Amino acid sequence: QFPLGRRLPCDIYWHGVSFHDNDIFSGQVNKFPGMTEMVRKITLSRAVRTMQDLFPLEYNFYPRSWILPEELPLFVAEVRMMKDSDPSWKPTFIVKPDGGCQGDGIYLIKDPSDIRLTGSIQSRPAVVQEYICKPLLVDKLKFDIRLYVLLKSLEPLEIYIAKDGLSRFCTEPYQEPTLKNLHQVFMHLTNYSLNIHSGNFIHSDNVNTGSKRTFSSILCRLSSRGADVKKLWSDIISLVIKTIIALTPELKVYYQSDIPAGKPGPTCFQILGFDILLMKNLKPMLLEVNANPSMRIEHEQELSPGVFENVPSPVDEEVKVAVIRDTLRLVDPQKKKRKDTHTAEVLLFQVQFCRLVCLCSYLENKVNIRYDYFMCCRCQTLEHVSEANEELLDAGPADRPENDAGRSPEAALPSLCLKQVFPKYAKQFNYLRLVDRVAALFIRFLGVKGTTKLGPTGFRTFIRNCKLSNSSFSMAAVDILYIDITRRWNSVGIDHKESGMCLQAFVEAFFCLAQKKYKSLPLHEQVAALIDCCEYHLAALDEKRLVGGRG
Ligand code: ADP
């Protein structure tokens, strides 16, 4: 801790809440700029919804949500329509204030007219969401899962998931929501901070019992009942990767604004807390993402009325210590140095081996035999790697640190609890990263560093450079599109400091242009085709500039 004054540069900076220090020019910071904003309930819902528009089936792990107050009329209309088409549908909804946590201000409703409009909604926006009525129960209780995810790098994307997490239990037996039990928080909300106040809360020294258990203990139980635990893990990994893919485009905009490319700055990593609910059929559903998950390994115990003491919590300790320890192992700058040296040694060896083979071949005139042998060795490795990419999750032992064989001090530590899932499974998920490519176009035209919004000139340049305007889409129409969409987004956005077009507005404009240009295709194909077209024209332009520059 450096309570006062400036200090020498550090290898790792551990910020308590969010990325906040723009005076760091090297090392690694444990928070990404903009992450806190990105995982707020409204922003997360918006980011996931953009992905649901493009890939509805792939993103059906997030409950249908509406943003209040702006989408209240839409919410009312859609619910009425769905009820009309299926009169047996008796939904329940959960209203969650934006930026709230620990169950604060959350309530359940049966009908849109039950939303408490007085005061709070206007001053405090919220998300209203379909309530998952049939969760998986253990010991007749509802529970959710807290999983820790390390976003180790944004570019290139690197994601790790902790192999164990926490299961947090309600303290009243679950019943499907009825008008009578809607308000019973100990039955419907799994928040630890709420349930701890229930007389039924059980602190346990054992990771298999009590109101907070390890996720692995639940998996063991499910497995003994014959559940397909491997498939469940694979679905969870897929949910985590897809959620991060939904968040990365905007995170990149924040990143370039706080840490401009080409200027000295730190790199970032972040531990995220994913809250996941399992449905009765074992389908995992995303509830929310926490940018600053609690890492407490103690809990309060009331010794006598009103007298509290902090006592160790073995369940928290088992899960959280491993997450922090392994995060530090993965971002260890010494390890990177060792790895670089190791890679250099391997490369040197390969070059020398190659030279040796060529030399021998030349001397012995056995070029083909030797060359084939070398290729064969390499192919085997590549094949091995691609096989590993095929299976989406072996729930086997966690990753070992790359070079812990013998000489590394890490050899004495337990194997990593953090399992790399991206880029390991990149092949299965890269097709979803369309908005990332749209964000790359957006960032290119942002121009002045430090901004997160695109001005009208930047938007016009984008249209011109990508050759998107023609006789049926004039530059005047371009300006109208810019003004319309930007005005609407700025009236609902939280960031009023900067004027201009934010990324979501640009994405909306981009989808509009794609629909115009490629009418007959499904939306994700329209968008992919327009991205290809833009990237093609920009590459040609860069090439021309390069040649012109050389000339
Ligand atoms: P907070 O940040 O206040 O904890 P959450 O989104 O995590 O807000 O919701 C609090 C609790 O409410 C969750 O832990 C879960 O038990 C319950 N919950 C939230 N959303 C849903 C939902 N769509 N369906 C069922 N239960 C939900």
Coordinates of C-alpha atoms and ligand atoms in Angstrom, one line a residue:
Q1 CA 0.0 0.0 0.0
F2 CA 1.2 3.5 -0.8
P3 CA -1.0 5.8 1.2
L4 CA 0.9 8.9 0.4
G5 CA 2.8 10.4 -2.5
R6 CA 4.3 9.2 -5.7
R7 CA 6.3 6.0 -5.8
L8 CA 8.6 3.9 -7.9
P9 CA 7.0 2.0 -10.8
C10 CA 5.6 -1.4 -9.7
D11 CA 5.2 -4.7 -11.5
I12 CA 1.6 -5.2 -10.4
Y13 CA -0.9 -2.6 -9.3
W14 CA -3.8 -3.9 -7.3
H15 CA -6.6 -1.4 -7.4
G16 CA -9.4 -1.9 -4.8
V17 CA -12.5 -0.9 -6.8
S18 CA -11.8 0.2 -10.4
F19 CA -9.2 1.4 -12.8
H20 CA -8.5 4.9 -11.6
D21 CA -4.9 5.8 -11.9
N22 CA -3.9 7.4 -15.2
D23 CA -0.3 8.0 -14.0
I24 CA 0.8 4.4 -14.5
F25 CA 3.1 3.9 -17.4
S26 CA 4.2 0.3 -17.1
G27 CA 3.5 -2.9 -15.3
Q28 CA 0.1 -4.5 -14.9
V29 CA -3.1 -3.2 -13.3
N30 CA -5.7 -5.6 -11.9
K31 CA -8.7 -3.6 -13.4
F32 CA -9.7 -2.7 -17.0
P33 CA -10.8 0.8 -17.7
G34 CA -14.6 0.9 -18.1
M35 CA -15.2 -2.6 -16.7
T36 CA -17.4 -1.3 -13.8
E37 CA -19.5 0.6 -16.3
M38 CA -19.7 -2.3 -18.6
V39 CA -21.1 -4.8 -16.1
R40 CA -23.8 -2.5 -14.7
K41 CA -27.2 -4.2 -15.1
I42 CA -28.3 -1.9 -18.0
T43 CA -25.1 -1.9 -19.9
L44 CA -24.7 -5.6 -19.7
S45 CA -28.3 -6.2 -20.8
R46 CA -27.7 -3.9 -23.8
A47 CA -24.4 -5.6 -24.8
V48 CA -26.0 -9.0 -24.5
R49 CA -29.1 -7.9 -26.4
T50 CA -26.9 -6.7 -29.3
M51 CA -25.5 -10.2 -29.4
Q52 CA -29.0 -11.7 -29.1
D53 CA -30.1 -9.7 -32.1
L54 CA -27.3 -11.3 -34.1
F55 CA -27.2 -14.7 -32.6
P56 CA -30.5 -15.4 -30.8
L57 CA -29.9 -19.1 -30.1
E58 CA -26.3 -18.7 -29.0
Y59 CA -27.3 -16.0 -26.5
N60 CA -30.4 -17.6 -24.9
F61 CA -28.5 -18.0 -21.6
Y62 CA -29.6 -14.5 -20.5
P63 CA -33.2 -13.9 -19.4
R64 CA -35.3 -11.7 -21.6
S65 CA -34.8 -8.1 -20.2
W66 CA -36.1 -4.6 -20.7
I67 CA -34.6 -1.4 -19.6
L68 CA -36.6 1.0 -17.5
P69 CA -37.9 3.6 -17.8
E70 CA -37.2 3.9 -21.6
E71 CA -38.5 0.5 -22.5
L72 CA -41.5 0.4 -20.2
P73 CA -44.1 0.8 -23.1
L74 CA -42.2 -1.9 -25.0
F75 CA -42.2 -4.2 -22.0
V76 CA -46.0 -3.7 -21.5
A77 CA -46.7 -4.2 -25.2
E78 CA -44.5 -7.3 -25.5
V79 CA -45.9 -9.0 -22.4
R80 CA -49.5 -8.3 -23.5
M81 CA -48.7 -9.8 -26.9
M82 CA -47.1 -12.9 -25.5
K83 CA -50.0 -13.4 -23.1
D84 CA -52.5 -13.0 -25.9
S85 CA -50.8 -15.6 -28.0
D86 CA -50.4 -18.0 -25.1
P87 CA -53.1 -17.5 -22.4
S88 CA -51.5 -20.3 -20.2
W89 CA -48.3 -18.2 -19.9
K90 CA -48.2 -16.9 -16.3
P91 CA -44.9 -15.2 -16.1
T92 CA -43.1 -13.6 -13.1
F93 CA -40.7 -10.7 -13.5
I94 CA -37.8 -9.4 -11.4
V95 CA -37.1 -5.7 -11.2
K96 CA -33.4 -4.8 -10.4
P97 CA -32.2 -1.3 -10.0
D98 CA -29.2 -0.4 -12.2
G99 CA -25.9 -0.3 -10.3
G100 CA -27.5 -2.1 -7.4
C101 CA -25.9 -5.0 -5.6
Q102 CA -26.5 -7.5 -2.8
G103 CA -30.2 -7.7 -3.7
D104 CA -30.7 -4.0 -2.9
G105 CA -34.0 -2.7 -4.2
I106 CA -34.9 -5.9 -6.0
Y107 CA -38.6 -7.1 -6.2
L108 CA -40.7 -9.6 -8.0
I109 CA -43.9 -8.8 -10.0
K110 CA -46.6 -10.7 -11.8
D111 CA -47.8 -8.0 -14.1
P112 CA -46.1 -5.0 -15.7
S113 CA -48.6 -2.7 -14.0
D114 CA -47.0 -3.7 -10.7
I115 CA -43.8 -1.8 -11.4
R116 CA -43.3 0.8 -8.7
L117 CA -43.1 3.9 -10.8
T118 CA -43.3 6.4 -8.0
G119 CA -40.1 8.3 -7.7
S120 CA -37.5 5.6 -7.9
I121 CA -37.7 4.4 -11.5
Q122 CA -37.2 7.9 -12.9
S123 CA -34.4 8.7 -10.6
R124 CA -32.9 5.2 -10.6
P125 CA -33.1 3.3 -13.9
A126 CA -33.6 -0.5 -13.6
V127 CA -33.7 -3.7 -15.6
V128 CA -36.9 -5.8 -15.6
Q129 CA -36.3 -9.4 -16.4
E130 CA -38.1 -12.6 -16.9
Y131 CA -37.9 -14.5 -13.6
I132 CA -36.6 -18.0 -13.8
C133 CA -39.3 -19.9 -12.1
K134 CA -37.9 -23.4 -12.2
P135 CA -34.4 -23.3 -10.8
L136 CA -32.5 -26.5 -9.8
L137 CA -33.0 -27.1 -6.1
V138 CA -30.7 -28.8 -3.7
D139 CA -32.2 -29.8 -0.3
K140 CA -35.4 -28.0 -1.6
L141 CA -33.4 -24.7 -1.6
K142 CA -32.7 -22.4 -4.5
F143 CA -29.0 -21.5 -4.9
D144 CA -26.8 -19.7 -7.4
I145 CA -23.2 -20.2 -8.4
R146 CA -20.4 -17.6 -8.1
L147 CA -17.6 -18.4 -10.6
Y148 CA -14.4 -16.5 -10.8
V149 CA -13.1 -15.7 -14.2
L150 CA -9.8 -14.1 -15.1
L151 CA -9.7 -11.8 -18.1
K152 CA -6.0 -11.9 -18.5
S153 CA -5.8 -9.8 -21.7
L154 CA -8.2 -8.1 -24.0
E155 CA -6.0 -8.0 -27.1
P156 CA -5.3 -10.9 -27.7
L157 CA -8.3 -12.2 -25.8
E158 CA -7.3 -14.5 -23.0
I159 CA -9.8 -16.0 -20.5
Y160 CA -9.3 -18.3 -17.6
I161 CA -12.0 -19.9 -15.4
A162 CA -11.5 -21.1 -11.9
K163 CA -12.3 -24.8 -11.6
D164 CA -14.2 -24.3 -8.3
G165 CA -16.6 -21.6 -7.2
L166 CA -19.2 -21.0 -4.5
S167 CA -22.8 -22.0 -4.3
R168 CA -24.9 -19.6 -2.3
F169 CA -28.1 -20.9 -0.8
C170 CA -31.5 -19.4 0.0
T171 CA -32.7 -20.1 3.5
E172 CA -36.4 -20.8 3.0
P173 CA -37.6 -23.8 0.9
Y174 CA -38.4 -22.8 -2.6
Q175 CA -41.8 -22.5 -4.1
E176 CA -42.7 -21.3 -7.5
P177 CA -43.7 -17.6 -7.3
T178 CA -47.3 -16.8 -6.3
L179 CA -48.8 -13.5 -5.3
K180 CA -48.5 -14.8 -1.7
N181 CA -44.8 -15.6 -1.7
L182 CA -43.4 -12.9 -4.1
H183 CA -42.0 -10.8 -1.3
Q184 CA -40.2 -13.6 0.5
V185 CA -36.6 -12.7 -0.2
F186 CA -35.1 -15.7 1.7
M187 CA -37.0 -18.0 -0.7
H188 CA -36.3 -16.2 -4.0
L189 CA -33.0 -14.3 -3.7
T190 CA -29.8 -16.2 -3.2
N191 CA -27.7 -13.2 -2.0
Y192 CA -25.4 -14.0 0.9
S193 CA -25.7 -10.5 2.2
L194 CA -29.5 -11.0 2.6
N195 CA -29.7 -14.6 3.7
I196 CA -27.1 -14.1 6.4
H197 CA -29.8 -12.2 8.3
S198 CA -32.2 -15.2 8.2
G199 CA -32.4 -17.3 11.3
N200 CA -31.9 -20.4 9.1
F201 CA -28.5 -19.4 7.7
I202 CA -26.0 -22.1 8.4
H203 CA -22.3 -21.2 8.6
S204 CA -20.5 -24.4 8.0
D205 CA -16.9 -25.6 8.4
N206 CA -17.6 -28.2 5.8
V207 CA -17.5 -27.3 2.1
N208 CA -20.4 -29.8 1.4
T209 CA -23.0 -28.4 3.7
G210 CA -24.5 -25.1 5.0
S211 CA -25.7 -22.0 3.2
K212 CA -22.4 -21.4 1.3
R213 CA -20.7 -24.4 -0.2
T214 CA -18.2 -25.1 -2.9
F215 CA -19.6 -25.6 -6.4
S216 CA -17.6 -28.8 -6.7
S217 CA -19.5 -30.3 -3.8
I218 CA -22.7 -29.6 -5.8
L219 CA -21.2 -31.1 -8.9
C220 CA -20.3 -34.3 -6.9
R221 CA -23.8 -34.5 -5.8
L222 CA -25.3 -34.0 -9.2
S223 CA -22.8 -36.5 -10.7
S224 CA -23.8 -39.1 -8.1
R225 CA -27.4 -38.6 -9.2
G226 CA -26.4 -39.3 -12.8
A227 CA -26.3 -35.8 -14.2
D228 CA -24.0 -35.0 -17.1
V229 CA -21.5 -32.8 -15.3
K230 CA -19.1 -32.6 -18.2
K231 CA -21.9 -31.1 -20.4
L232 CA -22.8 -28.7 -17.6
W233 CA -19.2 -27.4 -17.4
S234 CA -19.0 -27.1 -21.1
D235 CA -22.2 -25.0 -21.1
I236 CA -20.8 -22.8 -18.3
I237 CA -17.6 -22.2 -20.2
S238 CA -19.5 -21.4 -23.3
L239 CA -21.7 -18.9 -21.3
V240 CA -18.6 -17.2 -19.9
I241 CA -16.8 -16.9 -23.3
K242 CA -19.9 -15.6 -25.0
T243 CA -20.6 -13.0 -22.3
I244 CA -17.0 -11.7 -22.5
I245 CA -17.3 -11.6 -26.2
A246 CA -20.3 -9.4 -25.7
L247 CA -18.4 -7.1 -23.4
T248 CA -15.1 -6.7 -25.3
P249 CA -16.1 -4.3 -28.0
E250 CA -16.9 -1.5 -25.6
L251 CA -14.1 -2.4 -23.3
K252 CA -11.7 -1.8 -26.2
V253 CA -13.2 1.6 -26.7
Y254 CA -12.6 2.5 -23.0
Y255 CA -9.1 0.9 -23.2
Q256 CA -7.9 3.0 -26.1
S257 CA -9.3 6.1 -24.5
D258 CA -7.4 5.6 -21.2
I259 CA -4.3 3.8 -22.5
P260 CA -3.8 5.1 -26.1
A261 CA -2.0 2.7 -28.4
G262 CA 1.6 3.6 -29.0
K263 CA 1.9 5.5 -25.7
P264 CA 3.6 4.0 -22.6
G265 CA 1.0 2.5 -20.3
P266 CA 0.3 -0.6 -18.3
T267 CA -1.4 -3.7 -19.4
C268 CA -4.5 -4.9 -17.6
F269 CA -6.1 -8.0 -16.2
Q270 CA -9.2 -8.5 -14.0
I271 CA -10.9 -11.1 -11.9
L272 CA -14.6 -11.1 -12.6
G273 CA -17.3 -12.7 -10.5
F274 CA -20.0 -14.5 -12.7
D275 CA -23.3 -15.2 -11.0
I276 CA -25.0 -18.1 -12.6
L277 CA -28.3 -19.8 -11.9
L278 CA -28.9 -23.4 -12.9
M279 CA -32.3 -24.2 -14.2
K280 CA -34.1 -27.5 -13.3
N281 CA -32.9 -29.0 -16.6
L282 CA -29.3 -28.0 -15.7
K283 CA -29.1 -25.1 -18.2
P284 CA -26.9 -22.4 -16.8
M285 CA -28.4 -18.9 -17.0
L286 CA -26.4 -15.7 -16.5
L287 CA -27.6 -13.4 -13.7
E288 CA -24.9 -10.9 -13.6
V289 CA -21.2 -10.1 -13.8
N290 CA -19.3 -8.5 -10.9
A291 CA -16.4 -6.3 -11.7
N292 CA -15.3 -6.2 -8.0
P293 CA -16.2 -9.5 -6.5
S294 CA -15.8 -9.9 -2.8
M295 CA -12.5 -11.6 -1.9
R296 CA -13.3 -11.8 1.8
I297 CA -12.3 -15.1 3.5
E298 CA -13.9 -14.3 6.8
H299 CA -17.4 -13.9 8.0
E300 CA -19.0 -12.1 10.9
Q301 CA -20.2 -14.2 13.8
E302 CA -22.5 -12.8 16.5
L303 CA -20.8 -13.9 19.7
S304 CA -23.4 -12.4 22.0
P305 CA -26.3 -10.1 21.1
G306 CA -24.8 -7.1 19.1
V307 CA -21.2 -8.3 19.5
F308 CA -19.6 -9.5 16.3
E309 CA -16.3 -11.1 15.5
N310 CA -14.6 -12.0 12.2
V311 CA -14.0 -15.7 11.9
P312 CA -12.3 -17.6 9.1
S313 CA -14.7 -19.1 6.5
P314 CA -13.1 -22.3 5.1
V315 CA -15.3 -22.4 2.0
D316 CA -14.4 -18.9 0.9
E317 CA -10.8 -19.6 1.8
E318 CA -10.6 -22.7 -0.3
V319 CA -12.0 -21.1 -3.4
K320 CA -10.7 -17.5 -3.2
V321 CA -7.1 -18.0 -2.1
A322 CA -6.5 -20.3 -5.0
V323 CA -8.0 -17.6 -7.4
I324 CA -5.8 -14.8 -6.2
R325 CA -2.7 -17.0 -5.9
D326 CA -3.1 -18.3 -9.5
T327 CA -3.9 -14.9 -10.9
L328 CA -0.6 -13.7 -9.5
R329 CA 1.1 -16.7 -10.9
L330 CA -0.3 -16.1 -14.4
V331 CA 0.5 -12.4 -14.5
D332 CA 3.9 -12.9 -12.8
P333 CA 6.3 -10.7 -14.7
Q334 CA 9.3 -12.9 -13.7
K335 CA 7.5 -15.8 -15.3
K336 CA 7.0 -13.8 -18.5
K337 CA 10.8 -13.2 -18.6
R338 CA 11.5 -16.9 -18.0
K339 CA 9.0 -17.8 -20.7
D340 CA 10.6 -15.4 -23.2
T341 CA 14.0 -16.9 -22.5
H342 CA 12.5 -20.3 -22.8
T343 CA 10.8 -19.5 -26.1
A344 CA 14.1 -17.9 -27.4
E345 CA 15.9 -21.1 -26.5
V346 CA 13.4 -23.3 -28.3
L347 CA 13.5 -21.1 -31.4
L348 CA 17.3 -21.1 -31.4
F349 CA 17.2 -24.9 -31.0
Q350 CA 14.7 -25.2 -33.9
V351 CA 16.8 -22.9 -36.2
Q352 CA 19.9 -24.9 -35.3
F353 CA 18.1 -28.2 -35.9
C354 CA 16.9 -27.0 -39.2
R355 CA 20.3 -25.9 -40.3
L356 CA 21.7 -29.2 -39.1
V357 CA 19.1 -31.1 -41.2
C358 CA 19.8 -29.0 -44.2
L359 CA 23.5 -29.3 -43.9
C360 CA 23.2 -33.1 -43.4
S361 CA 20.8 -33.3 -46.3
Y362 CA 23.1 -31.3 -48.5
L363 CA 26.0 -33.4 -47.6
E364 CA 24.2 -36.7 -47.8
N365 CA 21.8 -35.8 -50.5
K366 CA 18.8 -37.0 -48.5
V367 CA 16.9 -33.9 -48.5
N368 CA 13.4 -35.3 -48.7
I369 CA 13.7 -37.9 -46.1
R370 CA 15.1 -35.6 -43.5
Y371 CA 12.7 -32.8 -44.4
D372 CA 9.7 -35.2 -44.1
Y373 CA 10.8 -36.3 -40.8
F374 CA 11.0 -32.8 -39.5
M375 CA 7.6 -31.9 -40.9
C376 CA 6.2 -35.1 -39.4
C377 CA 7.4 -34.1 -35.9
R378 CA 5.8 -30.7 -36.3
C379 CA 2.6 -32.1 -37.7
Q380 CA 2.2 -34.3 -34.8
T381 CA 2.3 -31.4 -32.5
L382 CA -0.1 -29.4 -34.5
E383 CA -2.5 -32.3 -34.7
H384 CA -2.2 -32.7 -31.0
V385 CA -3.1 -29.0 -30.5
S386 CA -6.1 -29.1 -32.8
E387 CA -7.4 -32.2 -31.1
A388 CA -7.2 -30.3 -27.8
N389 CA -9.3 -27.6 -29.4
E390 CA -12.1 -29.9 -30.5
E391 CA -13.3 -31.1 -27.1
L392 CA -15.1 -28.3 -25.2
L393 CA -14.1 -29.2 -21.9
D394 CA -12.2 -32.0 -20.3
A395 CA -13.1 -31.5 -16.7
G396 CA -9.7 -33.1 -15.9
P397 CA -6.8 -31.6 -14.0
A398 CA -6.3 -27.9 -14.3
D399 CA -3.6 -26.3 -16.5
R400 CA -0.1 -26.5 -15.2
P401 CA 2.0 -23.4 -15.4
E402 CA 3.8 -23.5 -18.7
N403 CA 7.4 -24.1 -17.5
D404 CA 7.2 -25.4 -14.0
A405 CA 9.3 -28.4 -14.8
G406 CA 12.0 -28.7 -12.1
R407 CA 13.8 -25.4 -12.4
S408 CA 10.8 -23.1 -11.7
P409 CA 9.9 -22.0 -8.1
E410 CA 6.3 -22.8 -9.2
A411 CA 7.0 -26.5 -9.2
A412 CA 6.4 -26.5 -5.4
L413 CA 2.9 -25.0 -5.8
P414 CA -0.4 -26.8 -6.4
S415 CA -1.5 -27.1 -10.0
L416 CA -3.4 -24.1 -11.3
C417 CA -7.0 -23.8 -10.4
L418 CA -7.5 -21.4 -13.3
K419 CA -8.2 -23.1 -16.6
Q420 CA -7.5 -21.4 -19.9
V421 CA -10.6 -21.4 -22.1
F422 CA -9.7 -18.7 -24.6
P423 CA -7.8 -18.9 -27.0
K424 CA -8.0 -22.6 -26.3
Y425 CA -11.6 -22.8 -27.7
A426 CA -11.2 -19.8 -30.0
K427 CA -12.1 -21.9 -33.0
Q428 CA -15.7 -22.5 -31.7
F429 CA -16.4 -18.9 -30.8
N430 CA -14.5 -16.6 -33.1
Y431 CA -17.5 -16.4 -35.5
L432 CA -19.4 -14.5 -32.8
R433 CA -16.9 -11.7 -32.6
L434 CA -18.6 -9.5 -35.2
V435 CA -19.2 -6.5 -33.0
D436 CA -15.5 -6.6 -32.0
R437 CA -14.7 -6.0 -35.7
V438 CA -17.3 -3.2 -35.8
A439 CA -15.6 -1.7 -32.8
A440 CA -12.2 -1.9 -34.5
L441 CA -13.7 0.2 -37.4
F442 CA -15.2 2.7 -34.8
I443 CA -11.9 3.1 -33.0
R444 CA -10.0 3.7 -36.3
F445 CA -12.3 6.7 -37.0
L446 CA -12.3 8.1 -33.5
G447 CA -9.3 10.2 -34.4
V448 CA -8.2 12.2 -31.4
K449 CA -7.1 9.9 -28.7
G450 CA -8.7 9.9 -25.4
T451 CA -12.3 10.1 -26.8
T452 CA -15.0 7.4 -26.7
K453 CA -17.4 9.1 -29.1
L454 CA -17.3 9.7 -32.8
G455 CA -17.9 13.2 -34.3
P456 CA -19.9 13.8 -37.5
T457 CA -16.7 14.3 -39.5
G458 CA -15.4 11.0 -38.3
F459 CA -18.6 9.3 -39.3
R460 CA -18.6 10.9 -42.7
T461 CA -14.9 9.8 -43.2
F462 CA -15.9 6.2 -42.3
I463 CA -18.7 6.3 -44.9
R464 CA -16.4 7.8 -47.6
N465 CA -13.4 5.6 -46.9
C466 CA -15.5 2.4 -46.9
K467 CA -17.3 3.6 -50.0
L468 CA -20.8 3.2 -48.5
S469 CA -22.4 6.2 -50.0
N470 CA -23.9 6.1 -53.5
S471 CA -26.7 7.6 -55.5
S472 CA -29.4 6.0 -53.4
F473 CA -27.6 6.9 -50.1
S474 CA -26.3 10.4 -50.3
M475 CA -24.0 12.2 -47.8
A476 CA -27.0 14.2 -46.7
A477 CA -28.7 10.9 -45.8
V478 CA -25.6 9.9 -43.9
D479 CA -25.7 13.1 -41.8
I480 CA -29.4 12.5 -41.0
L481 CA -28.6 8.9 -39.9
Y482 CA -25.8 10.2 -37.7
I483 CA -28.0 12.9 -36.1
D484 CA -31.0 10.6 -35.5
I485 CA -29.2 7.7 -33.9
T486 CA -26.7 9.8 -31.9
R487 CA -29.5 12.0 -30.5
R488 CA -31.5 9.0 -29.3
W489 CA -28.5 7.3 -27.7
N490 CA -27.3 10.4 -26.0
S491 CA -30.8 10.9 -24.4
V492 CA -30.6 7.4 -22.8
G493 CA -26.9 7.0 -22.2
I494 CA -25.3 7.5 -18.8
D495 CA -22.2 9.4 -20.2
H496 CA -23.3 12.9 -20.9
K497 CA -19.8 14.4 -20.6
E498 CA -18.8 13.9 -24.2
S499 CA -20.9 14.7 -27.2
G500 CA -20.9 12.5 -30.3
M501 CA -21.8 9.0 -31.3
C502 CA -21.1 6.3 -28.8
L503 CA -20.1 2.7 -29.8
Q504 CA -23.7 1.3 -29.4
A505 CA -25.0 4.1 -31.6
F506 CA -22.4 3.3 -34.2
V507 CA -23.3 -0.4 -34.0
E508 CA -26.9 0.5 -34.5
A509 CA -26.0 2.7 -37.6
F510 CA -23.8 -0.1 -38.9
F511 CA -26.7 -2.7 -38.6
C512 CA -29.0 -0.2 -40.5
L513 CA -26.4 0.2 -43.3
A514 CA -25.9 -3.6 -43.4
Q515 CA -29.7 -4.2 -43.7
K516 CA -29.9 -1.6 -46.5
K517 CA -27.1 -3.1 -48.5
Y518 CA -27.7 -6.8 -48.0
K519 CA -31.5 -7.0 -47.7
S520 CA -32.2 -10.7 -48.2
L521 CA -29.6 -12.2 -45.7
P522 CA -30.1 -12.9 -42.0
L523 CA -28.9 -10.0 -39.8
H524 CA -25.5 -11.6 -38.7
E525 CA -24.7 -12.4 -42.4
Q526 CA -25.6 -8.8 -43.4
V527 CA -23.3 -7.4 -40.7
A528 CA -20.5 -9.9 -41.6
A529 CA -20.8 -8.9 -45.3
L530 CA -20.6 -5.2 -44.5
I531 CA -17.6 -5.7 -42.2
D532 CA -15.8 -7.6 -45.0
C533 CA -16.6 -4.8 -47.4
C534 CA -15.4 -2.1 -45.1
E535 CA -12.2 -4.0 -44.1
Y536 CA -11.5 -4.6 -47.8
H537 CA -11.8 -0.9 -48.8
L538 CA -9.7 0.2 -45.7
A539 CA -7.0 -2.3 -46.5
A540 CA -6.9 -1.1 -50.1
L541 CA -6.7 2.5 -48.8
D542 CA -3.8 1.6 -46.4
E543 CA -2.0 -0.1 -49.2
K544 CA -2.4 2.9 -51.5
R545 CA -1.2 5.2 -48.8
L546 CA 1.8 3.0 -48.1
V547 CA 2.7 2.9 -51.8
G548 CA 2.1 6.7 -52.0
G549 CA 4.3 7.2 -48.9
R550 CA 7.1 5.1 -50.4
G551 CA 6.8 6.9 -53.7
Ligands
ADP1 P1 -27.6 -8.1 -7.1 O1 -26.5 -7.4 -7.9 O2 -28.4 -7.1 -6.4 O3 -27.2 -9.2 -6.3 P2 -28.7 -10.0 -9.0 O4 -28.9 -9.8 -10.5 O5 -27.5 -10.9 -8.7 O6 -28.6 -8.6 -8.3 O7 -30.0 -10.6 -8.4 C1 -30.1 -10.9 -7.0 C2 -30.6 -12.4 -6.8 O8 -31.9 -12.4 -7.4 C3 -29.8 -13.4 -7.5 O9 -28.7 -13.8 -6.7 C4 -30.8 -14.5 -7.8 O10 -31.0 -15.3 -6.7 C5 -32.1 -13.7 -8.0 N1 -32.3 -13.5 -9.4 C6 -31.9 -12.4 -10.2 N2 -32.3 -12.5 -11.4 C7 -33.1 -13.6 -11.5 C8 -33.9 -14.2 -12.6 N3 -34.0 -13.6 -13.8 N4 -34.6 -15.3 -12.3 C9 -34.5 -15.9 -11.0 N5 -33.8 -15.3 -10.0 C10 -33.1 -14.2 -10.2

